[in-house]
mmCIF file with all atom_site columns, C-alpha atoms in Angstrom:
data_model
loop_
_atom_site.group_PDB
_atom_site.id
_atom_site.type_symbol
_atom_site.label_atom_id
_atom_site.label_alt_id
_atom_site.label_comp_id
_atom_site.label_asym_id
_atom_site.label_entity_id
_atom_site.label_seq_id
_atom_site.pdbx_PDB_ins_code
_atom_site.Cartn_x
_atom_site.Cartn_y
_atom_site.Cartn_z
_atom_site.occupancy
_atom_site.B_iso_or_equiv
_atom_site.pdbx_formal_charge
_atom_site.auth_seq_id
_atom_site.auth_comp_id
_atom_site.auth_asym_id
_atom_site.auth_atom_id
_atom_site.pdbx_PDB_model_num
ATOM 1   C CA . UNK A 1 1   ? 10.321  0.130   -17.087 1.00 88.00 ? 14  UNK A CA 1
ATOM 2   C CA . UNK A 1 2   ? 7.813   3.068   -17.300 1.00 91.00 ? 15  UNK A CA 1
ATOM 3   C CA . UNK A 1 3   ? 6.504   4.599   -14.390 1.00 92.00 ? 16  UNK A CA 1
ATOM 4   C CA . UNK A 1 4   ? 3.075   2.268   -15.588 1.00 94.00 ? 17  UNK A CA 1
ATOM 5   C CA . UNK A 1 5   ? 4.888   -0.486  -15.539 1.00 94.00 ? 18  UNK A CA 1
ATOM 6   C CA . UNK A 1 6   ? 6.044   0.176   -11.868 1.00 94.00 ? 19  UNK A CA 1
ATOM 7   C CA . UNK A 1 7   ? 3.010   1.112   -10.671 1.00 95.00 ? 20  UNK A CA 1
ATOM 8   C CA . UNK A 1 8   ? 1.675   -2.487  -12.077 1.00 95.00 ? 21  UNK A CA 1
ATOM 9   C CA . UNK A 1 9   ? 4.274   -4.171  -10.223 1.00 95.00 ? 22  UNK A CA 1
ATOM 10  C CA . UNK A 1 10  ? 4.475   -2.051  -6.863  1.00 95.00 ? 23  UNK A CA 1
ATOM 11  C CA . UNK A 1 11  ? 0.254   -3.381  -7.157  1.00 95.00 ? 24  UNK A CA 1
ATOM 12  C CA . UNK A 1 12  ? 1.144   -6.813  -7.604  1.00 95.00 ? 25  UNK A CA 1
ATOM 13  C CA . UNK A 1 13  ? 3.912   -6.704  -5.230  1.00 94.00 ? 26  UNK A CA 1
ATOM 14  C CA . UNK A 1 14  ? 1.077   -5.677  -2.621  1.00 94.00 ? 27  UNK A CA 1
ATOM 15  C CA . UNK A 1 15  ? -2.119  -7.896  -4.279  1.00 93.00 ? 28  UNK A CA 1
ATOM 16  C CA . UNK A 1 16  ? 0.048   -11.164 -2.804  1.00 91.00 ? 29  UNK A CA 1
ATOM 17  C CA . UNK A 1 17  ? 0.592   -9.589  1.034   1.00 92.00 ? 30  UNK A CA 1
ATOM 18  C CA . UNK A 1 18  ? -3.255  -9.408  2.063   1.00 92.00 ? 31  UNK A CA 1
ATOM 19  C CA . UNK A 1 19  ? -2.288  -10.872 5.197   1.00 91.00 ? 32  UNK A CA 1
ATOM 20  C CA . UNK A 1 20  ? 0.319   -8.245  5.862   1.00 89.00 ? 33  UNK A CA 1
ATOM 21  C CA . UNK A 1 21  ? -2.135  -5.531  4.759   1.00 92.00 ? 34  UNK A CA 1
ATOM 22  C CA . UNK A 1 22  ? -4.577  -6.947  6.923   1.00 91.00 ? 35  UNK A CA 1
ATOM 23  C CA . UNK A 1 23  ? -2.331  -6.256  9.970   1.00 87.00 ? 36  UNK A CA 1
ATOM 24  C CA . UNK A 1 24  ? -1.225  -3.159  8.800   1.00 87.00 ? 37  UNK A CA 1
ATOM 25  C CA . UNK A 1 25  ? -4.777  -1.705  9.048   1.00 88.00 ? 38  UNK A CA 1
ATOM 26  C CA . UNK A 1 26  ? -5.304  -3.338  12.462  1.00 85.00 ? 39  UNK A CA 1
ATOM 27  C CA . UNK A 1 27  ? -4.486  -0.908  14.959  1.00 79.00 ? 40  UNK A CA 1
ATOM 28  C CA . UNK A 1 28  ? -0.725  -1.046  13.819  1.00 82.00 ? 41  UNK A CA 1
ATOM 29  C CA . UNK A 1 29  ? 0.448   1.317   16.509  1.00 83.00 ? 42  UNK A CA 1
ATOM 30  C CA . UNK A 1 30  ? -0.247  -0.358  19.440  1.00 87.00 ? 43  UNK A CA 1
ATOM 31  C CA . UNK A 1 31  ? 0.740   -3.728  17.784  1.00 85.00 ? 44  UNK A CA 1
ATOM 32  C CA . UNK A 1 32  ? 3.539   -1.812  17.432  1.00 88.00 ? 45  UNK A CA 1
ATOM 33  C CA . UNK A 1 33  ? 3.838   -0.364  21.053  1.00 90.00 ? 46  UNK A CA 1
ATOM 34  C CA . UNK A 1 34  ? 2.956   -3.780  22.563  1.00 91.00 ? 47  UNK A CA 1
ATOM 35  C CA . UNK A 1 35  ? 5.863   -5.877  20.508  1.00 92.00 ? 48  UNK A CA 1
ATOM 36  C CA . UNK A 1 36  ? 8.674   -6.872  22.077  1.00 94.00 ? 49  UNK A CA 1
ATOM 37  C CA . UNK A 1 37  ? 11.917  -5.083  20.918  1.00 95.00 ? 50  UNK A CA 1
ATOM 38  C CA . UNK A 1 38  ? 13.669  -7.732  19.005  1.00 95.00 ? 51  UNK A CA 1
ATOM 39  C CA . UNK A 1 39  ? 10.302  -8.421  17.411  1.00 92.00 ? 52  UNK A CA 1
ATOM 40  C CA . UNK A 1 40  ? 9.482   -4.744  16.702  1.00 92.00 ? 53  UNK A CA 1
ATOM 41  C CA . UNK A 1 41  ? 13.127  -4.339  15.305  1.00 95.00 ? 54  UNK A CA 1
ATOM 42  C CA . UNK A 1 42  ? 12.999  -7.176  12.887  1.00 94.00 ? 55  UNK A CA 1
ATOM 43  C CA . UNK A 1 43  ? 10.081  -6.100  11.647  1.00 91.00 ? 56  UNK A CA 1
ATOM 44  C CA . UNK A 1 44  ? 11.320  -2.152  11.084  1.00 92.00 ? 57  UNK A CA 1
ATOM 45  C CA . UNK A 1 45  ? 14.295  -3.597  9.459   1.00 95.00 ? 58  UNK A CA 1
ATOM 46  C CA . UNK A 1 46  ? 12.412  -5.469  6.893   1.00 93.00 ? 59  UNK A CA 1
ATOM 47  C CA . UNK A 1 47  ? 10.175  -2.372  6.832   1.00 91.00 ? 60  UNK A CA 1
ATOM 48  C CA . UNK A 1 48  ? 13.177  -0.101  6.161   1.00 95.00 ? 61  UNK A CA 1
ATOM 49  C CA . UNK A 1 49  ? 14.840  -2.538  3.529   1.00 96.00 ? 62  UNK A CA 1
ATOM 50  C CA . UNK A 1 50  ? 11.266  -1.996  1.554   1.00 94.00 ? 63  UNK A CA 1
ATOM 51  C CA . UNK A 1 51  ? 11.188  1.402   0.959   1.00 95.00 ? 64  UNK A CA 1
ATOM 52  C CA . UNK A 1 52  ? 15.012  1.228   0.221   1.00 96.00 ? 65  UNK A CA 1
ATOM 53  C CA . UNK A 1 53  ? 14.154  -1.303  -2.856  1.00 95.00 ? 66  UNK A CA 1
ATOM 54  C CA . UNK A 1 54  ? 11.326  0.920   -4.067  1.00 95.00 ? 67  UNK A CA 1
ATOM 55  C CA . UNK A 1 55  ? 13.446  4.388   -3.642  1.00 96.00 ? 68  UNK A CA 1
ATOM 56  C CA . UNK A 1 56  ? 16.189  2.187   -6.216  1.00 96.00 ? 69  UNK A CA 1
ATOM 57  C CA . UNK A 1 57  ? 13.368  1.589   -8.544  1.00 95.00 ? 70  UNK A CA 1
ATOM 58  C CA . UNK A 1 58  ? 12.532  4.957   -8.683  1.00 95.00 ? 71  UNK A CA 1
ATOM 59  C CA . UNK A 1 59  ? 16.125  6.227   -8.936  1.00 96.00 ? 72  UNK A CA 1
ATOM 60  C CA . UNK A 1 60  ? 16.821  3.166   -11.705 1.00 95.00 ? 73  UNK A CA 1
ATOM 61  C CA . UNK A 1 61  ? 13.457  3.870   -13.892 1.00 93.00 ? 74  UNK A CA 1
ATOM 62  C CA . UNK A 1 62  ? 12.535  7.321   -13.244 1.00 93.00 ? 75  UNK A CA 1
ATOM 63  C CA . UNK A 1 63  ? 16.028  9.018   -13.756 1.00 93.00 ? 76  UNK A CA 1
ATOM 64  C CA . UNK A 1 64  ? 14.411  12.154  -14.066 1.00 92.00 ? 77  UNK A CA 1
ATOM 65  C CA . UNK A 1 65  ? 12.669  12.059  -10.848 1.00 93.00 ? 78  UNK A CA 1
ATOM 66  C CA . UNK A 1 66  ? 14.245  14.480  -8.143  1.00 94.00 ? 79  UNK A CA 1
ATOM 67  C CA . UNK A 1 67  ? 15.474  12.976  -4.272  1.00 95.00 ? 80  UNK A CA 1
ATOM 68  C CA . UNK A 1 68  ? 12.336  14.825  -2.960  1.00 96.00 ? 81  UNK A CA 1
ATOM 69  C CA . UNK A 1 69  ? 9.816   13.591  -5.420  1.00 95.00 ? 82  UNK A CA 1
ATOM 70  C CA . UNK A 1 70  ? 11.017  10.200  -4.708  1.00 95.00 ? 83  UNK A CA 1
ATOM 71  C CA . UNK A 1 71  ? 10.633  11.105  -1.247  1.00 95.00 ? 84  UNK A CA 1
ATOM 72  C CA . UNK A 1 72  ? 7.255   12.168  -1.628  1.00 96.00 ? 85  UNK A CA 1
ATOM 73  C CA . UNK A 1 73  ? 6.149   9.262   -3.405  1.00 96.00 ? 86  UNK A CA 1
ATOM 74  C CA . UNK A 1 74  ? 7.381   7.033   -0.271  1.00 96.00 ? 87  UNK A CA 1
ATOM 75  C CA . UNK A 1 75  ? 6.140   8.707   2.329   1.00 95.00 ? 88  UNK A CA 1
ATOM 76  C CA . UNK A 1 76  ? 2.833   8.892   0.168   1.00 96.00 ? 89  UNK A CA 1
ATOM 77  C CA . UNK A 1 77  ? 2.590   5.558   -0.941  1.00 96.00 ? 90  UNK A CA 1
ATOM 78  C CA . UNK A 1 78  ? 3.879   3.641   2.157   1.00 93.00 ? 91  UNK A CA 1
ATOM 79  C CA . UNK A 1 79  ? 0.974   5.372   4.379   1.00 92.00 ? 92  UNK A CA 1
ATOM 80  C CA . UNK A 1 80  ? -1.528  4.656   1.929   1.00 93.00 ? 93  UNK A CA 1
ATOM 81  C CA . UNK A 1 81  ? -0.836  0.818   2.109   1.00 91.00 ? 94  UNK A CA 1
ATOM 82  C CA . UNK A 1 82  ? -1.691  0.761   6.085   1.00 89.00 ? 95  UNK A CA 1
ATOM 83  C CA . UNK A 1 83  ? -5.628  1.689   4.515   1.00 90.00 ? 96  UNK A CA 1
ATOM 84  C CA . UNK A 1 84  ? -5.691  -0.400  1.800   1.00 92.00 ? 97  UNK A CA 1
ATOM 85  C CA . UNK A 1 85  ? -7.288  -3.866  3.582   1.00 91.00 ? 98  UNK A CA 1
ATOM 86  C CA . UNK A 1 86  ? -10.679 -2.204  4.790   1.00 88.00 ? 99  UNK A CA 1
ATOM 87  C CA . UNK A 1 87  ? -10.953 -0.696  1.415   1.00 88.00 ? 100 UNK A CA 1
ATOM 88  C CA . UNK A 1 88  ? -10.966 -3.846  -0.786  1.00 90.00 ? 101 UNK A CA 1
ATOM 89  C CA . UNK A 1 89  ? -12.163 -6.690  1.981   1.00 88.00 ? 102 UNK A CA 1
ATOM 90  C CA . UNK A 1 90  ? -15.642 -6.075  3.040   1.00 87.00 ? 103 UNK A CA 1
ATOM 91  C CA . UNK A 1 91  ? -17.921 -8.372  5.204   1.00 89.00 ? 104 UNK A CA 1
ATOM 92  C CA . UNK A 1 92  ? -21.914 -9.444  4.038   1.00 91.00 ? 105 UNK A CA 1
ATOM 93  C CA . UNK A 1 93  ? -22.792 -7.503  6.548   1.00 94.00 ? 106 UNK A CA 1
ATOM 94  C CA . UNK A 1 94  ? -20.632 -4.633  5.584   1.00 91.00 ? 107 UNK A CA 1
ATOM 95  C CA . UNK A 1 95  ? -22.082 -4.975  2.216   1.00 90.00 ? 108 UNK A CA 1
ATOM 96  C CA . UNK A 1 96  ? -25.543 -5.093  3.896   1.00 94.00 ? 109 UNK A CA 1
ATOM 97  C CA . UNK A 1 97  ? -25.090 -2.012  5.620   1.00 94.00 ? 110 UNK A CA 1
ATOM 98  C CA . UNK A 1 98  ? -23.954 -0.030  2.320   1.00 91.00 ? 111 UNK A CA 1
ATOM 99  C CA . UNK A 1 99  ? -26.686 -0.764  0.414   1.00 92.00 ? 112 UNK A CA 1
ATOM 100 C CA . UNK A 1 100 ? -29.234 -0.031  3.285   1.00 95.00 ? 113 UNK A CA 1
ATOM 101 C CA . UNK A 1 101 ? -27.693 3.427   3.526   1.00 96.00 ? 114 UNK A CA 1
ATOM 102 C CA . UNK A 1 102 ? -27.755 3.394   0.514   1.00 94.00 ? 115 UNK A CA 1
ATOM 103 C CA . UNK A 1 103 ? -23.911 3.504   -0.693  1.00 91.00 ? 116 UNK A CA 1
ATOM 104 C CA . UNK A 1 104 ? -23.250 3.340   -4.228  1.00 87.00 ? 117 UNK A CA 1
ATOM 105 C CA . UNK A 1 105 ? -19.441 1.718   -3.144  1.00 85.00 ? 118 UNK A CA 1
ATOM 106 C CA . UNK A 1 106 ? -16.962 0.540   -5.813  1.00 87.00 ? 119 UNK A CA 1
ATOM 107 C CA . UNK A 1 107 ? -15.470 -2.757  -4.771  1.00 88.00 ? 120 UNK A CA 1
ATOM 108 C CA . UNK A 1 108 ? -12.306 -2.158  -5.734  1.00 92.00 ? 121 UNK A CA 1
ATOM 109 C CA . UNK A 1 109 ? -8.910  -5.514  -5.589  1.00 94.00 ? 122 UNK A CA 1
ATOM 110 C CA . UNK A 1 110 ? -5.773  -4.713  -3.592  1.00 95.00 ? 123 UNK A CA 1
ATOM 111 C CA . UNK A 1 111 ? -4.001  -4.431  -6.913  1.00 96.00 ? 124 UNK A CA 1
ATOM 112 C CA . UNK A 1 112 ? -6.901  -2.122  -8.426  1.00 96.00 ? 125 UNK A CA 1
ATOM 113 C CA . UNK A 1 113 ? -6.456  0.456   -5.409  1.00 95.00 ? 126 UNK A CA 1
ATOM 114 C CA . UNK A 1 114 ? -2.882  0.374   -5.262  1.00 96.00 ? 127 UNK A CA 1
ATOM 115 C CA . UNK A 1 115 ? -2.598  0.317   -9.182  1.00 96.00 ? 128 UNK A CA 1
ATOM 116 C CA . UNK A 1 116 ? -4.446  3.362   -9.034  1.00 95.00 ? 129 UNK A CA 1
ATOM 117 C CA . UNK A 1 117 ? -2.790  5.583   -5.986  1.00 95.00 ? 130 UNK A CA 1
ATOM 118 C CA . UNK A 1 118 ? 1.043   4.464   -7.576  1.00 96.00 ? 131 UNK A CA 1
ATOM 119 C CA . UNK A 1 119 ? 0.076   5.728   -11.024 1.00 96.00 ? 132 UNK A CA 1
ATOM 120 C CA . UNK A 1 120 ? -1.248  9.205   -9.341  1.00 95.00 ? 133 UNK A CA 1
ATOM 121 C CA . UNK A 1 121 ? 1.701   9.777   -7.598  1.00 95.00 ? 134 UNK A CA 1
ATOM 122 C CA . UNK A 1 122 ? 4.338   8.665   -10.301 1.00 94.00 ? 135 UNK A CA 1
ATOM 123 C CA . UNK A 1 123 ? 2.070   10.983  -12.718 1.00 91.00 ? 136 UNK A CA 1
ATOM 124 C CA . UNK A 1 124 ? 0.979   8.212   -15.126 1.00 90.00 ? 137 UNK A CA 1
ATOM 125 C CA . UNK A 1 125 ? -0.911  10.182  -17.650 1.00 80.00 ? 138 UNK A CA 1
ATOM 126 C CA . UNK A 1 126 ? -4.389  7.942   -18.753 1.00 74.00 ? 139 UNK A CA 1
#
């Protein structure tokens, strides 16, 4: 794969989780503080098991990339997907409100936005 080609499918992995995106941008912390343990464990471990499968993508398709700029890319790309949902849902009346103040905003797809941040940070030239 090239680093493209994983940033296409890290965007399509995330374009068919809108409901988990949607949570993720919902105050996440205290969903988080108000879990129960078991329940708040599960969830870390599936969490966890995530960025293990994307750091052995990186390691099995970008060979040349160093532990730390694999590292960087995670703990890039994993906070950037607790945004995503607000950015690429938007209300009538959210719309409303934009163009009454007059906000030229791109309506952007959850693949589009996270198309775009994975090919930044894996350097995809355009």
């Amino acid at each position: 794969m090239t680093t493209d080609e994983i940033a296409h499918e890290l965007a399509h992995s995330l374009e068919k989780r809108q409901q988990m995106l949607k949570l993720f941008s919902m105050n996440h912390f205290d969903m988080e503080a108000n879990s129960r343990l078991e329940n708040l464990t599960e969830f870390k471990a599936a969490y966890g098991k995530s960025i293990n499968a994307v750091e052995k993508c990186l390691e099995k398709f970008c060979p040349d990339m160093s532990e730390k700029a694999r590292q960087d890319f995670i703990y890039s790309f994993f906070p950037f997907i607790y945004g995503i949902y607000p950015y690429t849902i938007v209300t009538e009346k959210q719309r409303k409100a934009m163009e009454q103040a007059n906000i030229n905003y791109v309506y952007l797809s959850i693949y589009e936005i996270a198309y775009t941040c994975a090919k930044k940070l894996l350097g995809v030239q355009e």
